JSON list of C-alpha atoms in Angstrom, two decimals:
[
{"chain": "A", "resi": 482, "resn": "UNK", "atom": "CA", "xyz": [-87.78, 245.04, 23.93]},
{"chain": "A", "resi": 483, "resn": "UNK", "atom": "CA", "xyz": [-91.23, 245.96, 25.09]},
{"chain": "A", "resi": 484, "resn": "UNK", "atom": "CA", "xyz": [-91.94, 249.71, 25.84]},
{"chain": "A", "resi": 485, "resn": "UNK", "atom": "CA", "xyz": [-91.82, 250.71, 29.48]},
{"chain": "A", "resi": 486, "resn": "UNK", "atom": "CA", "xyz": [-94.84, 252.43, 30.94]},
{"chain": "A", "resi": 487, "resn": "UNK", "atom": "CA", "xyz": [-94.32, 255.02, 33.39]},
{"chain": "A", "resi": 488, "resn": "UNK", "atom": "CA", "xyz": [-97.17, 256.75, 35.18]},
{"chain": "A", "resi": 489, "resn": "UNK", "atom": "CA", "xyz": [-96.31, 260.24, 36.49]},
{"chain": "A", "resi": 490, "resn": "UNK", "atom": "CA", "xyz": [-98.37, 261.63, 39.42]},
{"chain": "A", "resi": 491, "resn": "UNK", "atom": "CA", "xyz": [-98.08, 264.98, 41.05]},
{"chain": "A", "resi": 492, "resn": "UNK", "atom": "CA", "xyz": [-98.87, 264.78, 44.71]},
{"chain": "A", "resi": 493, "resn": "UNK", "atom": "CA", "xyz": [-102.41, 266.07, 46.05]},
{"chain": "A", "resi": 494, "resn": "UNK", "atom": "CA", "xyz": [-102.76, 269.80, 47.65]},
{"chain": "A", "resi": 495, "resn": "UNK", "atom": "CA", "xyz": [-100.22, 270.30, 50.41]},
{"chain": "A", "resi": 496, "resn": "UNK", "atom": "CA", "xyz": [-100.74, 272.88, 53.11]},
{"chain": "A", "resi": 497, "resn": "UNK", "atom": "CA", "xyz": [-97.92, 274.91, 51.22]},
{"chain": "A", "resi": 498, "resn": "UNK", "atom": "CA", "xyz": [-99.99, 274.85, 47.92]},
{"chain": "A", "resi": 499, "resn": "UNK", "atom": "CA", "xyz": [-102.98, 276.05, 49.87]},
{"chain": "A", "resi": 500, "resn": "UNK", "atom": "CA", "xyz": [-101.29, 278.77, 51.74]},
{"chain": "A", "resi": 501, "resn": "UNK", "atom": "CA", "xyz": [-99.22, 279.87, 48.55]},
{"chain": "A", "resi": 502, "resn": "UNK", "atom": "CA", "xyz": [-102.62, 280.10, 46.39]},
{"chain": "A", "resi": 503, "resn": "UNK", "atom": "CA", "xyz": [-104.16, 282.19, 49.39]},
{"chain": "A", "resi": 504, "resn": "UNK", "atom": "CA", "xyz": [-101.10, 284.46, 49.56]},
{"chain": "A", "resi": 505, "resn": "UNK", "atom": "CA", "xyz": [-101.38, 284.79, 45.84]},
{"chain": "A", "resi": 506, "resn": "UNK", "atom": "CA", "xyz": [-105.25, 285.74, 45.82]},
{"chain": "A", "resi": 507, "resn": "UNK", "atom": "CA", "xyz": [-104.56, 288.49, 48.49]},
{"chain": "A", "resi": 508, "resn": "UNK", "atom": "CA", "xyz": [-101.38, 290.05, 47.10]},
{"chain": "A", "resi": 509, "resn": "UNK", "atom": "CA", "xyz": [-101.35, 288.72, 43.42]},
{"chain": "A", "resi": 510, "resn": "UNK", "atom": "CA", "xyz": [-97.65, 287.69, 44.19]},
{"chain": "A", "resi": 511, "resn": "UNK", "atom": "CA", "xyz": [-97.03, 284.02, 44.69]},
{"chain": "A", "resi": 512, "resn": "UNK", "atom": "CA", "xyz": [-94.65, 283.66, 47.86]},
{"chain": "A", "resi": 513, "resn": "UNK", "atom": "CA", "xyz": [-92.95, 281.05, 49.92]},
{"chain": "A", "resi": 514, "resn": "UNK", "atom": "CA", "xyz": [-95.15, 280.69, 52.94]},
{"chain": "A", "resi": 515, "resn": "UNK", "atom": "CA", "xyz": [-92.28, 278.77, 54.96]},
{"chain": "A", "resi": 516, "resn": "UNK", "atom": "CA", "xyz": [-93.75, 275.37, 55.56]},
{"chain": "A", "resi": 517, "resn": "UNK", "atom": "CA", "xyz": [-90.93, 272.80, 55.83]},
{"chain": "A", "resi": 518, "resn": "UNK", "atom": "CA", "xyz": [-92.08, 269.29, 54.33]},
{"chain": "A", "resi": 519, "resn": "UNK", "atom": "CA", "xyz": [-95.65, 270.49, 54.24]},
{"chain": "A", "resi": 520, "resn": "UNK", "atom": "CA", "xyz": [-98.32, 267.67, 54.58]},
{"chain": "A", "resi": 521, "resn": "UNK", "atom": "CA", "xyz": [-101.47, 267.37, 52.68]},
{"chain": "A", "resi": 522, "resn": "UNK", "atom": "CA", "xyz": [-104.59, 269.18, 53.60]},
{"chain": "A", "resi": 523, "resn": "UNK", "atom": "CA", "xyz": [-107.77, 267.78, 54.25]},
{"chain": "A", "resi": 524, "resn": "UNK", "atom": "CA", "xyz": [-108.52, 268.48, 50.52]},
{"chain": "A", "resi": 525, "resn": "UNK", "atom": "CA", "xyz": [-105.23, 266.88, 49.51]},
{"chain": "A", "resi": 526, "resn": "UNK", "atom": "CA", "xyz": [-106.06, 263.79, 51.48]},
{"chain": "A", "resi": 527, "resn": "UNK", "atom": "CA", "xyz": [-109.54, 263.63, 49.46]},
{"chain": "A", "resi": 528, "resn": "UNK", "atom": "CA", "xyz": [-107.98, 264.29, 46.17]},
{"chain": "A", "resi": 529, "resn": "UNK", "atom": "CA", "xyz": [-105.35, 261.28, 46.98]},
{"chain": "A", "resi": 530, "resn": "UNK", "atom": "CA", "xyz": [-108.21, 259.01, 47.97]},
{"chain": "A", "resi": 531, "resn": "UNK", "atom": "CA", "xyz": [-110.09, 260.04, 44.85]},
{"chain": "A", "resi": 532, "resn": "UNK", "atom": "CA", "xyz": [-107.33, 259.13, 42.63]},
{"chain": "A", "resi": 533, "resn": "UNK", "atom": "CA", "xyz": [-107.26, 255.56, 43.94]},
{"chain": "A", "resi": 534, "resn": "UNK", "atom": "CA", "xyz": [-110.02, 254.13, 41.50]},
{"chain": "A", "resi": 535, "resn": "UNK", "atom": "CA", "xyz": [-107.89, 255.33, 38.44]},
{"chain": "A", "resi": 536, "resn": "UNK", "atom": "CA", "xyz": [-104.86, 253.51, 40.24]},
{"chain": "A", "resi": 537, "resn": "UNK", "atom": "CA", "xyz": [-106.81, 250.52, 40.52]},
{"chain": "A", "resi": 538, "resn": "UNK", "atom": "CA", "xyz": [-107.33, 250.28, 36.88]},
{"chain": "A", "resi": 539, "resn": "UNK", "atom": "CA", "xyz": [-103.80, 250.13, 36.24]},
{"chain": "A", "resi": 540, "resn": "UNK", "atom": "CA", "xyz": [-103.29, 246.42, 37.05]},
{"chain": "A", "resi": 541, "resn": "UNK", "atom": "CA", "xyz": [-99.70, 246.08, 35.77]},
{"chain": "A", "resi": 542, "resn": "UNK", "atom": "CA", "xyz": [-97.80, 248.43, 37.83]},
{"chain": "A", "resi": 543, "resn": "UNK", "atom": "CA", "xyz": [-94.64, 246.47, 39.33]},
{"chain": "A", "resi": 544, "resn": "UNK", "atom": "CA", "xyz": [-92.95, 249.54, 41.46]},
{"chain": "A", "resi": 545, "resn": "UNK", "atom": "CA", "xyz": [-94.07, 252.68, 43.01]},
{"chain": "A", "resi": 546, "resn": "UNK", "atom": "CA", "xyz": [-91.34, 255.23, 43.48]},
{"chain": "A", "resi": 547, "resn": "UNK", "atom": "CA", "xyz": [-92.27, 257.97, 45.65]},
{"chain": "A", "resi": 548, "resn": "UNK", "atom": "CA", "xyz": [-90.40, 261.25, 46.90]},
{"chain": "A", "resi": 549, "resn": "UNK", "atom": "CA", "xyz": [-89.43, 261.25, 50.43]},
{"chain": "A", "resi": 550, "resn": "UNK", "atom": "CA", "xyz": [-91.31, 264.62, 50.82]},
{"chain": "A", "resi": 551, "resn": "UNK", "atom": "CA", "xyz": [-94.42, 264.20, 52.93]},
{"chain": "A", "resi": 552, "resn": "UNK", "atom": "CA", "xyz": [-97.04, 265.32, 50.60]},
{"chain": "A", "resi": 553, "resn": "UNK", "atom": "CA", "xyz": [-95.66, 262.81, 48.09]},
{"chain": "A", "resi": 554, "resn": "UNK", "atom": "CA", "xyz": [-95.79, 259.91, 50.54]},
{"chain": "A", "resi": 555, "resn": "UNK", "atom": "CA", "xyz": [-99.22, 260.83, 51.99]},
{"chain": "A", "resi": 556, "resn": "UNK", "atom": "CA", "xyz": [-100.48, 260.79, 48.40]},
{"chain": "A", "resi": 557, "resn": "UNK", "atom": "CA", "xyz": [-99.00, 257.41, 47.38]},
{"chain": "A", "resi": 558, "resn": "UNK", "atom": "CA", "xyz": [-100.45, 256.02, 50.65]},
{"chain": "A", "resi": 559, "resn": "UNK", "atom": "CA", "xyz": [-104.04, 257.13, 49.60]},
{"chain": "A", "resi": 560, "resn": "UNK", "atom": "CA", "xyz": [-103.78, 256.40, 45.82]},
{"chain": "A", "resi": 561, "resn": "UNK", "atom": "CA", "xyz": [-102.02, 252.99, 46.00]},
{"chain": "A", "resi": 562, "resn": "UNK", "atom": "CA", "xyz": [-103.71, 251.73, 49.15]},
{"chain": "A", "resi": 563, "resn": "UNK", "atom": "CA", "xyz": [-105.03, 248.69, 47.31]},
{"chain": "A", "resi": 564, "resn": "UNK", "atom": "CA", "xyz": [-101.97, 248.01, 45.18]},
{"chain": "A", "resi": 565, "resn": "UNK", "atom": "CA", "xyz": [-99.85, 245.11, 45.38]},
{"chain": "A", "resi": 566, "resn": "UNK", "atom": "CA", "xyz": [-96.83, 247.00, 43.73]},
{"chain": "A", "resi": 567, "resn": "UNK", "atom": "CA", "xyz": [-93.48, 247.26, 45.65]},
{"chain": "A", "resi": 568, "resn": "UNK", "atom": "CA", "xyz": [-92.92, 250.79, 47.09]},
{"chain": "A", "resi": 569, "resn": "UNK", "atom": "CA", "xyz": [-89.60, 252.51, 46.82]},
{"chain": "A", "resi": 570, "resn": "UNK", "atom": "CA", "xyz": [-88.57, 256.03, 48.29]},
{"chain": "A", "resi": 571, "resn": "UNK", "atom": "CA", "xyz": [-86.30, 257.85, 46.30]},
{"chain": "A", "resi": 572, "resn": "UNK", "atom": "CA", "xyz": [-84.89, 261.16, 46.69]},
{"chain": "A", "resi": 573, "resn": "UNK", "atom": "CA", "xyz": [-83.73, 261.63, 43.22]},
{"chain": "A", "resi": 574, "resn": "UNK", "atom": "CA", "xyz": [-86.73, 262.66, 42.07]},
{"chain": "A", "resi": 575, "resn": "UNK", "atom": "CA", "xyz": [-87.45, 265.26, 44.78]},
{"chain": "A", "resi": 576, "resn": "UNK", "atom": "CA", "xyz": [-88.77, 268.58, 44.11]},
{"chain": "A", "resi": 577, "resn": "UNK", "atom": "CA", "xyz": [-86.74, 271.33, 42.64]},
{"chain": "A", "resi": 578, "resn": "UNK", "atom": "CA", "xyz": [-85.61, 273.03, 45.98]},
{"chain": "A", "resi": 579, "resn": "UNK", "atom": "CA", "xyz": [-86.66, 276.68, 45.75]},
{"chain": "A", "resi": 580, "resn": "UNK", "atom": "CA", "xyz": [-89.01, 276.84, 48.72]},
{"chain": "A", "resi": 581, "resn": "UNK", "atom": "CA", "xyz": [-88.89, 275.94, 52.39]},
{"chain": "A", "resi": 582, "resn": "UNK", "atom": "CA", "xyz": [-91.52, 273.26, 51.83]},
{"chain": "A", "resi": 583, "resn": "UNK", "atom": "CA", "xyz": [-88.91, 271.42, 49.66]},
{"chain": "A", "resi": 584, "resn": "UNK", "atom": "CA", "xyz": [-86.77, 270.82, 52.86]},
{"chain": "A", "resi": 585, "resn": "UNK", "atom": "CA", "xyz": [-87.46, 267.45, 54.12]},
{"chain": "A", "resi": 586, "resn": "UNK", "atom": "CA", "xyz": [-87.04, 265.48, 57.23]},
{"chain": "A", "resi": 587, "resn": "UNK", "atom": "CA", "xyz": [-84.30, 263.11, 58.19]},
{"chain": "A", "resi": 588, "resn": "UNK", "atom": "CA", "xyz": [-84.71, 259.45, 57.40]},
{"chain": "A", "resi": 589, "resn": "UNK", "atom": "CA", "xyz": [-85.03, 258.49, 60.83]},
{"chain": "A", "resi": 590, "resn": "UNK", "atom": "CA", "xyz": [-87.89, 260.95, 61.42]},
{"chain": "A", "resi": 591, "resn": "UNK", "atom": "CA", "xyz": [-89.48, 259.93, 58.34]},
{"chain": "A", "resi": 592, "resn": "UNK", "atom": "CA", "xyz": [-89.42, 256.13, 59.34]},
{"chain": "A", "resi": 593, "resn": "UNK", "atom": "CA", "xyz": [-91.12, 256.99, 62.54]},
{"chain": "A", "resi": 594, "resn": "UNK", "atom": "CA", "xyz": [-93.85, 258.71, 60.58]},
{"chain": "A", "resi": 595, "resn": "UNK", "atom": "CA", "xyz": [-94.07, 256.12, 57.84]},
{"chain": "A", "resi": 596, "resn": "UNK", "atom": "CA", "xyz": [-92.99, 252.81, 59.39]},
{"chain": "A", "resi": 597, "resn": "UNK", "atom": "CA", "xyz": [-94.18, 250.65, 56.41]},
{"chain": "A", "resi": 598, "resn": "UNK", "atom": "CA", "xyz": [-91.63, 252.27, 54.25]},
{"chain": "A", "resi": 599, "resn": "UNK", "atom": "CA", "xyz": [-87.83, 252.01, 54.19]},
{"chain": "A", "resi": 600, "resn": "UNK", "atom": "CA", "xyz": [-85.71, 255.02, 54.46]},
{"chain": "A", "resi": 601, "resn": "UNK", "atom": "CA", "xyz": [-82.32, 253.89, 55.68]},
{"chain": "A", "resi": 602, "resn": "UNK", "atom": "CA", "xyz": [-81.05, 253.97, 52.37]},
{"chain": "A", "resi": 603, "resn": "UNK", "atom": "CA", "xyz": [-81.26, 257.57, 51.95]},
{"chain": "A", "resi": 604, "resn": "UNK", "atom": "CA", "xyz": [-78.42, 260.13, 52.75]},
{"chain": "A", "resi": 605, "resn": "UNK", "atom": "CA", "xyz": [-78.84, 262.20, 55.94]},
{"chain": "A", "resi": 606, "resn": "UNK", "atom": "CA", "xyz": [-79.48, 264.93, 54.74]},
{"chain": "A", "resi": 607, "resn": "UNK", "atom": "CA", "xyz": [-81.03, 263.99, 51.43]},
{"chain": "A", "resi": 608, "resn": "UNK", "atom": "CA", "xyz": [-82.14, 267.26, 50.58]},
{"chain": "A", "resi": 609, "resn": "UNK", "atom": "CA", "xyz": [-79.56, 270.01, 49.35]},
{"chain": "A", "resi": 610, "resn": "UNK", "atom": "CA", "xyz": [-77.62, 271.50, 52.09]},
{"chain": "A", "resi": 611, "resn": "UNK", "atom": "CA", "xyz": [-74.47, 273.15, 51.14]},
{"chain": "A", "resi": 612, "resn": "UNK", "atom": "CA", "xyz": [-72.43, 274.34, 54.03]},
{"chain": "A", "resi": 613, "resn": "UNK", "atom": "CA", "xyz": [-71.65, 277.67, 52.53]},
{"chain": "A", "resi": 614, "resn": "UNK", "atom": "CA", "xyz": [-75.30, 278.98, 51.90]},
{"chain": "A", "resi": 615, "resn": "UNK", "atom": "CA", "xyz": [-76.20, 282.09, 53.98]},
{"chain": "A", "resi": 616, "resn": "UNK", "atom": "CA", "xyz": [-80.10, 281.55, 54.13]},
{"chain": "A", "resi": 617, "resn": "UNK", "atom": "CA", "xyz": [-82.57, 279.56, 56.10]},
{"chain": "A", "resi": 618, "resn": "UNK", "atom": "CA", "xyz": [-82.34, 276.87, 53.22]},
{"chain": "A", "resi": 619, "resn": "UNK", "atom": "CA", "xyz": [-80.12, 276.30, 49.84]},
{"chain": "A", "resi": 620, "resn": "UNK", "atom": "CA", "xyz": [-81.69, 276.84, 46.62]},
{"chain": "A", "resi": 621, "resn": "UNK", "atom": "CA", "xyz": [-80.82, 274.52, 43.76]},
{"chain": "A", "resi": 622, "resn": "UNK", "atom": "CA", "xyz": [-79.50, 275.97, 40.49]},
{"chain": "A", "resi": 623, "resn": "UNK", "atom": "CA", "xyz": [-81.16, 275.04, 37.32]},
{"chain": "A", "resi": 624, "resn": "UNK", "atom": "CA", "xyz": [-77.84, 273.13, 36.55]},
{"chain": "A", "resi": 625, "resn": "UNK", "atom": "CA", "xyz": [-77.99, 270.94, 39.53]},
{"chain": "A", "resi": 626, "resn": "UNK", "atom": "CA", "xyz": [-81.96, 270.15, 38.93]},
{"chain": "A", "resi": 627, "resn": "UNK", "atom": "CA", "xyz": [-80.93, 269.39, 35.06]},
{"chain": "A", "resi": 628, "resn": "UNK", "atom": "CA", "xyz": [-78.07, 267.09, 36.24]},
{"chain": "A", "resi": 629, "resn": "UNK", "atom": "CA", "xyz": [-80.58, 265.30, 38.84]},
{"chain": "A", "resi": 630, "resn": "UNK", "atom": "CA", "xyz": [-83.14, 265.05, 35.90]},
{"chain": "A", "resi": 631, "resn": "UNK", "atom": "CA", "xyz": [-80.59, 263.14, 33.85]},
{"chain": "A", "resi": 632, "resn": "UNK", "atom": "CA", "xyz": [-79.70, 261.13, 36.44]},
{"chain": "A", "resi": 633, "resn": "UNK", "atom": "CA", "xyz": [-83.19, 260.13, 37.34]},
{"chain": "A", "resi": 634, "resn": "UNK", "atom": "CA", "xyz": [-84.09, 259.43, 33.71]},
{"chain": "A", "resi": 635, "resn": "UNK", "atom": "CA", "xyz": [-81.14, 257.12, 33.45]},
{"chain": "A", "resi": 636, "resn": "UNK", "atom": "CA", "xyz": [-82.15, 255.32, 36.78]},
{"chain": "A", "resi": 637, "resn": "UNK", "atom": "CA", "xyz": [-85.50, 254.92, 35.46]},
{"chain": "A", "resi": 638, "resn": "UNK", "atom": "CA", "xyz": [-84.58, 253.67, 31.85]},
{"chain": "A", "resi": 639, "resn": "UNK", "atom": "CA", "xyz": [-82.47, 250.94, 33.77]},
{"chain": "A", "resi": 640, "resn": "UNK", "atom": "CA", "xyz": [-85.00, 249.66, 35.89]},
{"chain": "A", "resi": 641, "resn": "UNK", "atom": "CA", "xyz": [-86.08, 246.07, 34.92]},
{"chain": "A", "resi": 642, "resn": "UNK", "atom": "CA", "xyz": [-89.82, 246.79, 35.59]},
{"chain": "A", "resi": 643, "resn": "UNK", "atom": "CA", "xyz": [-92.18, 247.28, 32.63]},
{"chain": "A", "resi": 644, "resn": "UNK", "atom": "CA", "xyz": [-94.55, 249.41, 34.47]},
{"chain": "A", "resi": 645, "resn": "UNK", "atom": "CA", "xyz": [-93.69, 252.10, 36.78]},
{"chain": "A", "resi": 646, "resn": "UNK", "atom": "CA", "xyz": [-95.78, 254.72, 38.78]},
{"chain": "A", "resi": 647, "resn": "UNK", "atom": "CA", "xyz": [-93.69, 257.74, 40.10]},
{"chain": "A", "resi": 648, "resn": "UNK", "atom": "CA", "xyz": [-95.28, 260.09, 42.81]},
{"chain": "A", "resi": 649, "resn": "UNK", "atom": "CA", "xyz": [-93.55, 263.30, 42.62]},
{"chain": "A", "resi": 650, "resn": "UNK", "atom": "CA", "xyz": [-93.72, 267.06, 42.35]},
{"chain": "A", "resi": 651, "resn": "UNK", "atom": "CA", "xyz": [-94.98, 269.51, 39.69]},
{"chain": "A", "resi": 652, "resn": "UNK", "atom": "CA", "xyz": [-91.66, 271.33, 38.78]},
{"chain": "A", "resi": 653, "resn": "UNK", "atom": "CA", "xyz": [-89.52, 268.21, 38.67]},
{"chain": "A", "resi": 654, "resn": "UNK", "atom": "CA", "xyz": [-92.15, 266.43, 36.57]},
{"chain": "A", "resi": 655, "resn": "UNK", "atom": "CA", "xyz": [-92.87, 269.38, 34.22]},
{"chain": "A", "resi": 656, "resn": "UNK", "atom": "CA", "xyz": [-89.04, 269.72, 33.49]},
{"chain": "A", "resi": 657, "resn": "UNK", "atom": "CA", "xyz": [-88.66, 265.78, 32.85]},
{"chain": "A", "resi": 658, "resn": "UNK", "atom": "CA", "xyz": [-91.84, 265.34, 30.87]},
{"chain": "A", "resi": 659, "resn": "UNK", "atom": "CA", "xyz": [-92.77, 268.71, 29.50]},
{"chain": "A", "resi": 660, "resn": "UNK", "atom": "CA", "xyz": [-96.23, 268.39, 30.94]},
{"chain": "A", "resi": 661, "resn": "UNK", "atom": "CA", "xyz": [-97.81, 270.62, 33.25]},
{"chain": "A", "resi": 662, "resn": "UNK", "atom": "CA", "xyz": [-99.23, 268.87, 36.57]},
{"chain": "A", "resi": 663, "resn": "UNK", "atom": "CA", "xyz": [-102.03, 270.17, 38.70]},
{"chain": "A", "resi": 664, "resn": "UNK", "atom": "CA", "xyz": [-102.36, 268.36, 42.06]},
{"chain": "A", "resi": 665, "resn": "UNK", "atom": "CA", "xyz": [-102.97, 264.66, 41.25]},
{"chain": "A", "resi": 666, "resn": "UNK", "atom": "CA", "xyz": [-102.58, 264.92, 37.74]},
{"chain": "A", "resi": 667, "resn": "UNK", "atom": "CA", "xyz": [-101.70, 261.49, 36.46]},
{"chain": "A", "resi": 668, "resn": "UNK", "atom": "CA", "xyz": [-99.84, 261.23, 32.90]},
{"chain": "A", "resi": 669, "resn": "UNK", "atom": "CA", "xyz": [-98.64, 257.95, 31.36]},
{"chain": "A", "resi": 670, "resn": "UNK", "atom": "CA", "xyz": [-95.52, 258.00, 29.13]},
{"chain": "A", "resi": 671, "resn": "UNK", "atom": "CA", "xyz": [-93.94, 255.27, 27.04]},
{"chain": "A", "resi": 672, "resn": "UNK", "atom": "CA", "xyz": [-90.22, 254.85, 27.19]}
]
């Protein structure tokens, strides 16, 4: 069986990234700037558009799998604007939930913002939301993240496509591949 090529891409700069960097510059401590489902900044939109020529050279991509967080979807829309590949929104590779920006929007709200994508297959809510958590959002344990990583890897290996692009998030992709991802980093792996 031929190898499967998977192109892992981290989203472009989000408002959460920009605000967290600003806070870190001022205090030397990285803090959660409390932006729910942070969209891209102007720089982030430019970064995602700048990724498009590299994506255009990857002519064999059959499927683009994107996290349901806005910053990933916006990155995918710019970077894959001219790609004929099928798009699939999948919550299994959402970011490790430890900041308010990792809390998403309901599928119905996402469908209004991104009418060209399907969200009706997602649970509502699709992010971690245990009823007994006392804070403003639930924090995912490393055990929960690792279980999701195993499930995502199995899902990916079972896909029939031979070349897939994944648009996701830094912490999740780092734990999955062992590589560090800056905004719009693209790393190709053979499975």
